[in-house]
Amino acid sequence: MPRREFIKETAVLGATAGLAPALLGAETGPEGKVRVGYIGCGNVSGSYLPNLTAQPFIEVVSVCDIKPERARKRAEQFKVPNVYPNIDELLAGAPFDLLVNTTSMPSHYPVNKKALLAKRHVWSEKPMALEVAQGKELLALAKRNGVHFWAAPTCVTSPQFKFMAETMASGKIGKVTAAHGAYGHGGPGWSGWFYQKGGGSLYDLGVYNVTTFTGLLGPVQEVVGMTSILNPTRKVEDLGEVRVEADENTMLIMRHANGLLSHVQTGFVYFDGEYLPGEKRRLYTIDITGTKGAMHLQGWDWGPSGVDVAFQGEAALETFCKEPGKYNWVGGATYVAECLLTGKTSLITPEHALHVLEVMNACHESQRTGRRVKVESTFKWPLFV
Ligand SMILES: NC(=O)c1ccc[n+]([C@@H]2O[C@H](COP(=O)([O-])OP(=O)(O)OC[C@H]3O[C@@H](n4cnc5c(N)ncnc54)[C@H](O)[C@@H]3O)[C@@H](O)[C@H]2O)c1
């Protein structure tokens, strides 16, 4: 079947299954490629754009940034034909199907909203919005306009995540009772927004562990959190000295169903690096404890390099699942573009991302009020059936 016909077929199938329609064949670029409009040409675009432009089924048609010299530089570097200085001109310019949004976190919601209103599919960096009400609004808007909306991170698509989910389901480490995650470094030095209102270590870093734990252990019912600021000011490249307003040292405890508890610590006040001197393997960042064993993830959960498993009664840790396969931490937009083209069901869902946002906001609310906070949203779980 010619590719364009296949895309039309999958769009119809998606619609009849009650899902938002996949890409409409008539709207795709030459040879049924997904046309991407890219917005936010800062630090991470240097990793996203090589990945996107290397895919035979993706055409990056436009780049955009409110600092237009950044967009021009990326256009030159990756041979992108159209450059725009804001979202309105991007949407009104060369046609595209999927918006890839890697702007600063406070810009996610307004940019995502404009793109969804203009009936574009959207891949957004995390978090999808700063407030749960905004996130809900975006999900409803996508549904109403018959387009797809996804938000990073991509860690549930790694082979190591799948391995951990399957090991838990197999019962080999018994009943899972508790989990611990840690992700932090010294903090980004290039942009001030990371430390201002709407930034912070939880939205930027802790979000990975919260996504991993909700993905593995199921939706969260309640949260207790504490955050602190250790540096009154920071020096950053774009703004010079900024006042630190957002959390830079964060702890949250999550209650999942059946008494299962997990804990995430994250911060911009940790040492940098994934190795200790003399260590050959990356540090563990995720620990899952069961009644008959334990699992430890080597490396950050967005870039894992193996899972060490200890079974009760056995003396040694055994390392499994060392290879990344096709997984790439900046491959989320590519992954969803493939879902759009083939009709494949995405493991990354907006409902899960919204739940993660609610958990993170519950942590901030717990810090503000000194109370534990209930979480109402949920998502389809388990991810693998
Ligand atoms: N840098 C990383 O290693 C990394 C890794 C994973 C995820 N992320 C996420 O990617 C996003 C961007 O991070 P970054 O480090 O590239 O930040 P950055 O500050 O380097 O870049 C953000 C860019 O977005 C532009 N921008 C902001 N608002 C805009 C708007 N309304 N319209 C158009 N352009 C706008 C800014 O001018 C800037 O060039 C964040 O959500 C971050 O959490 C970053």
XYZ file of C-alpha atoms and ligand atoms in Angstrom:
429
model
C 0.000 0.000 0.000
C 1.466 3.434 -0.847
C 2.466 5.332 2.286
C -0.071 8.128 1.804
C -2.903 5.578 1.507
C -1.637 3.812 4.626
C -1.705 7.068 6.583
C -5.296 7.758 5.477
C -6.310 4.221 6.500
C -4.761 4.534 9.952
C -6.419 7.934 10.412
C -9.806 6.348 9.735
C -9.023 3.420 12.031
C -7.989 5.818 14.810
C -11.194 7.791 14.402
C -13.417 4.704 14.479
C -11.649 3.472 17.621
C -12.764 6.701 19.302
C -9.210 8.068 19.381
C -8.178 11.479 18.162
C -7.455 10.981 14.453
C -3.879 10.285 13.412
C -2.315 12.516 10.762
C -4.669 13.262 7.953
C -2.973 12.093 4.773
C -3.944 15.253 2.889
C -1.995 17.350 5.385
C 1.322 15.506 5.316
C 4.331 16.683 3.385
C 5.905 15.035 0.348
C 5.897 11.224 0.571
C 3.809 11.315 3.731
C 6.525 12.821 5.916
C 5.570 14.447 9.202
C 6.336 18.150 8.834
C 7.722 19.672 12.034
C 7.585 23.267 13.205
C 10.284 23.629 15.877
C 10.075 26.306 18.597
C 12.647 27.105 21.288
C 16.166 27.081 19.835
C 18.124 27.123 23.085
C 20.389 24.564 24.739
C 18.379 21.377 24.195
C 17.672 22.160 20.527
C 21.328 21.263 19.946
C 20.390 17.671 20.846
C 16.805 17.543 19.469
C 17.493 18.852 15.977
C 20.212 16.329 15.027
C 17.804 13.561 16.032
C 14.786 14.994 14.176
C 16.658 15.906 11.002
C 18.238 12.429 10.800
C 14.832 10.727 10.378
C 13.766 9.884 6.822
C 10.075 10.276 7.748
C 10.412 13.764 9.305
C 10.900 17.096 7.597
C 11.743 20.051 9.830
C 10.177 22.892 7.853
C 10.560 25.800 10.282
C 12.466 26.926 13.347
C 11.357 29.693 15.695
C 12.656 31.561 18.733
C 11.866 34.908 20.346
C 15.632 35.405 20.177
C 15.644 35.217 16.367
C 19.436 34.926 16.079
C 19.163 31.552 17.831
C 16.598 30.332 15.310
C 18.719 31.626 12.406
C 21.752 29.770 13.745
C 19.842 26.480 14.000
C 18.318 27.004 10.533
C 21.795 27.363 9.056
C 23.200 24.463 11.038
C 20.404 22.014 10.128
C 19.394 23.438 6.730
C 15.868 24.394 7.780
C 14.242 26.657 5.160
C 11.961 28.876 7.303
C 12.755 31.020 10.360
C 10.203 32.838 12.527
C 10.478 35.176 15.560
C 7.296 34.087 17.385
C 4.610 31.382 17.587
C 1.994 33.448 15.710
C 4.219 33.861 12.659
C 5.299 30.223 12.874
C 1.669 29.062 12.803
C 0.772 31.442 9.974
C 3.866 30.510 7.948
C 4.952 27.358 6.090
C 2.479 24.527 6.788
C 3.470 21.847 9.288
C 1.777 18.985 11.173
C 3.619 18.638 14.492
C 4.841 21.442 16.748
C 7.923 20.499 18.772
C 8.084 22.829 21.769
C 11.398 23.153 23.608
C 10.872 26.669 24.913
C 11.499 27.554 28.584
C 9.051 25.949 31.015
C 6.877 29.056 31.655
C 6.321 29.353 27.877
C 5.035 25.797 27.420
C 1.381 26.428 28.205
C 0.813 29.547 26.048
C 2.757 28.082 23.110
C 1.060 24.660 23.344
C -2.344 26.335 23.558
C -1.842 28.423 20.427
C -0.666 25.400 18.449
C -3.570 23.214 19.592
C -6.024 26.016 18.774
C -4.470 26.057 15.291
C -5.112 22.273 15.066
C -1.500 21.167 15.125
C -0.306 18.048 16.883
C 2.044 18.999 19.725
C 5.090 17.440 21.363
C 5.993 19.588 24.379
C 8.984 19.476 26.662
C 8.050 18.979 30.312
C 6.015 20.094 32.068
C 3.103 20.518 29.631
C 1.964 23.577 31.662
C 2.691 25.008 35.093
C -0.790 24.491 36.549
C -3.074 21.447 36.516
C -6.061 23.536 35.325
C -3.966 24.667 32.338
C -2.957 21.081 31.595
C -6.594 19.939 31.701
C -7.525 22.772 29.363
C -4.844 21.645 26.871
C -6.010 18.011 26.913
C -9.609 19.089 26.323
C -8.543 21.419 23.532
C -6.579 18.675 21.759
C -9.551 16.330 21.978
C -11.962 18.970 20.731
C -9.737 19.846 17.787
C -8.986 16.208 16.866
C -5.219 16.506 17.320
C -2.689 14.719 19.496
C -0.842 16.261 22.425
C 2.136 14.688 24.194
C 4.656 15.900 26.738
C 8.151 14.752 27.732
C 9.822 12.911 29.326
C 10.310 9.801 27.220
C 11.742 7.520 29.913
C 8.809 5.052 29.786
C 9.940 4.085 26.264
C 13.425 2.892 27.321
C 14.137 -0.862 27.249
C 15.283 -0.610 30.873
C 11.884 0.772 31.921
C 10.186 -2.130 30.116
C 12.577 -4.607 31.740
C 11.797 -3.238 35.220
C 8.039 -3.326 34.557
C 8.278 -6.917 33.316
C 10.477 -8.018 36.235
C 7.960 -6.569 38.669
C 5.045 -8.218 36.874
C 6.862 -11.588 36.859
C 6.931 -11.618 40.661
C 10.674 -12.402 40.686
C 11.386 -9.724 43.292
C 8.171 -10.522 45.154
C 5.618 -7.859 45.991
C 7.079 -4.400 45.401
C 6.714 -2.294 48.525
C 8.973 0.752 48.231
C 11.074 2.735 45.768
C 13.616 5.534 45.833
C 14.748 7.857 43.043
C 17.393 10.559 42.905
C 18.265 13.010 40.190
C 20.219 16.207 40.545
C 23.257 18.228 39.570
C 24.701 21.658 40.219
C 22.000 23.431 38.161
C 21.968 24.841 34.621
C 24.240 27.828 34.072
C 22.855 29.148 30.778
C 19.336 30.491 31.470
C 17.892 32.367 34.443
C 14.323 31.040 34.097
C 15.396 27.703 35.684
C 15.646 29.538 39.048
C 12.684 31.895 38.710
C 8.960 31.357 39.233
C 7.830 28.457 37.027
C 11.291 26.878 37.061
C 12.868 24.688 39.733
C 14.510 21.319 40.129
C 11.273 19.351 40.467
C 9.755 20.438 37.120
C 13.115 20.233 35.385
C 14.720 17.107 36.915
C 12.465 15.379 39.465
C 9.838 15.072 36.716
C 11.810 12.124 35.269
C 11.700 10.094 38.490
C 8.039 10.967 39.105
C 7.224 9.759 35.576
C 9.243 6.559 36.100
C 7.609 5.756 39.443
C 4.049 6.514 38.374
C 4.730 4.507 35.190
C 6.091 1.516 37.133
C 4.099 1.614 40.371
C 0.833 3.191 39.231
C -1.039 6.425 39.921
C -0.330 8.378 43.103
C -3.036 8.947 45.695
C -1.333 11.424 48.008
C 1.897 13.364 48.380
C 4.019 14.887 51.106
C 6.749 17.268 50.033
C 9.412 19.646 51.253
C 11.516 22.044 49.229
C 14.208 24.551 50.020
C 16.365 27.266 48.497
C 20.020 27.150 49.460
C 21.431 29.906 47.246
C 19.678 33.290 47.491
C 21.117 34.217 44.076
C 22.738 32.462 41.103
C 24.925 33.661 38.248
C 23.665 32.648 34.809
C 24.865 33.394 31.295
C 21.780 35.170 29.908
C 20.690 37.325 32.877
C 23.772 37.689 35.083
C 22.811 37.478 38.767
C 19.237 36.246 39.414
C 17.303 35.836 42.628
C 16.469 32.159 43.235
C 12.675 31.846 43.608
C 12.045 28.215 42.626
C 12.872 25.010 44.516
C 16.478 23.878 44.234
C 16.423 21.112 46.867
C 13.323 18.928 46.848
C 11.985 15.808 48.551
C 8.674 14.161 47.878
C 7.005 11.043 49.185
C 4.233 9.435 47.135
C 1.598 6.935 48.210
C 0.524 4.617 45.395
C -2.225 1.973 45.677
C -1.961 -0.982 48.108
C 0.322 0.762 50.582
C 3.212 1.098 48.137
C 5.390 4.139 48.892
C 7.992 5.850 46.738
C 10.301 8.744 47.327
C 12.072 11.172 44.981
C 14.881 13.543 45.844
C 15.978 16.092 43.302
C 17.990 19.278 43.277
C 20.150 21.889 41.630
C 22.473 21.609 44.647
C 24.046 18.193 44.009
C 27.463 17.191 42.692
C 27.713 16.829 38.913
C 28.246 13.503 37.245
C 27.010 9.974 37.055
C 30.185 8.207 38.168
C 32.179 8.216 41.391
C 35.959 8.248 41.052
C 37.113 4.687 40.430
C 33.595 3.458 39.645
C 33.167 1.733 36.273
C 29.400 1.733 36.252
C 27.090 4.717 36.453
C 25.534 5.441 39.827
C 22.174 3.959 40.716
C 19.362 6.505 40.428
C 16.297 4.307 40.884
C 15.944 1.593 43.535
C 12.918 -0.683 43.660
C 12.472 -2.874 46.712
C 10.321 -5.991 46.844
C 9.660 -8.738 49.386
C 11.977 -11.151 47.516
C 14.597 -8.917 45.923
C 15.526 -5.480 44.633
C 16.333 -3.696 41.376
C 18.731 -0.800 40.819
C 18.871 1.282 37.652
C 22.334 2.271 36.441
C 22.441 5.882 35.239
C 19.716 8.503 35.016
C 16.296 7.126 34.095
C 16.329 9.265 30.908
C 19.626 7.628 29.818
C 19.891 4.272 31.586
C 22.668 1.771 31.010
C 21.538 -1.390 32.790
C 19.438 -2.806 35.594
C 21.099 -4.647 38.484
C 18.832 -7.198 40.136
C 19.333 -8.899 43.485
C 17.204 -11.932 44.259
C 16.705 -12.985 47.870
C 19.172 -15.680 48.862
C 21.604 -15.010 46.009
C 24.916 -13.410 46.802
C 25.493 -11.339 43.659
C 23.820 -8.529 41.790
C 23.257 -9.476 38.175
C 23.200 -6.796 35.470
C 20.501 -6.983 32.778
C 19.421 -4.850 29.842
C 22.584 -2.857 29.143
C 21.773 -1.656 25.629
C 19.641 1.393 24.746
C 18.260 -0.152 21.543
C 16.454 2.547 19.534
C 15.833 4.598 22.667
C 17.141 8.164 22.758
C 16.385 10.718 25.499
C 15.684 13.382 22.865
C 13.773 10.902 20.702
C 10.292 11.646 22.094
C 9.222 13.889 19.213
C 10.525 11.318 16.736
C 8.693 8.549 18.609
C 5.349 10.370 18.453
C 5.892 11.323 14.802
C 6.247 7.605 14.108
C 3.020 6.983 16.055
C 1.283 9.604 13.903
C 2.456 7.935 10.711
C 1.833 4.329 11.628
C -1.088 4.576 14.061
C 1.055 2.788 16.692
C -0.233 3.395 20.239
C 2.084 5.652 22.226
C 3.342 4.575 25.657
C 3.662 8.282 26.429
C 0.215 9.697 27.124
C -1.034 13.187 27.986
C -3.084 11.767 30.869
C 0.090 10.388 32.448
C 1.910 13.716 31.951
C -1.025 15.574 33.530
C -0.940 13.209 36.514
C 2.803 13.851 36.932
C 2.120 17.600 36.863
C -0.524 17.207 39.584
C 1.895 15.183 41.750
C 4.606 17.842 41.368
C 2.182 20.633 42.208
C 0.966 18.638 45.215
C 4.573 18.603 46.435
C 4.734 22.397 46.197
C 1.342 22.696 47.929
C 2.523 20.386 50.712
C 5.585 22.594 51.213
C 3.381 25.719 51.311
C 0.739 24.339 53.682
C 2.669 21.800 55.753
C 0.006 19.205 54.919
C -0.189 16.015 52.859
C -2.061 16.584 49.592
C -4.512 14.278 47.770
C -4.066 13.655 44.055
C -7.214 13.281 41.968
C -6.118 12.609 38.395
C -5.238 9.200 37.075
C -4.154 7.544 33.815
C -4.324 4.194 32.063
C -2.071 1.830 33.985
C -0.262 -0.560 33.709
C 1.412 0.780 30.591
C 2.178 -2.716 29.280
C -0.782 -5.065 29.045
N 18.970 21.632 28.210
C 18.769 20.341 28.461
O 19.725 19.539 28.585
C 17.374 19.800 28.546
C 17.211 18.427 28.646
C 15.925 17.904 28.671
C 14.847 18.756 28.652
N 15.020 20.104 28.600
C 13.842 20.971 28.584
O 13.815 21.673 27.340
C 13.242 22.977 27.518
C 14.252 24.013 27.061
O 15.436 23.892 27.823
P 16.793 24.589 27.354
O 17.836 24.139 28.295
O 16.977 24.418 25.903
O 16.425 26.109 27.695
P 17.030 27.438 27.021
O 16.742 28.550 27.925
O 18.454 27.178 26.619
O 16.188 27.567 25.667
C 14.837 27.935 25.635
C 14.630 28.748 24.369
O 13.242 29.012 24.221
C 13.103 30.345 23.753
N 11.745 30.794 24.095
C 11.222 31.015 25.330
N 9.933 31.394 25.234
C 9.627 31.392 23.921
C 8.438 31.666 23.189
N 7.308 32.024 23.813
N 8.475 31.567 21.852
C 9.609 31.206 21.201
N 10.778 30.921 21.849
C 10.777 31.015 23.197
C 14.200 31.129 24.436
O 14.504 32.328 23.771
C 15.337 30.100 24.386
O 16.122 30.250 23.235
C 12.872 23.051 28.995
O 11.558 22.637 29.169
C 13.811 22.047 29.656
O 13.271 21.573 30.863
C 16.265 20.648 28.527
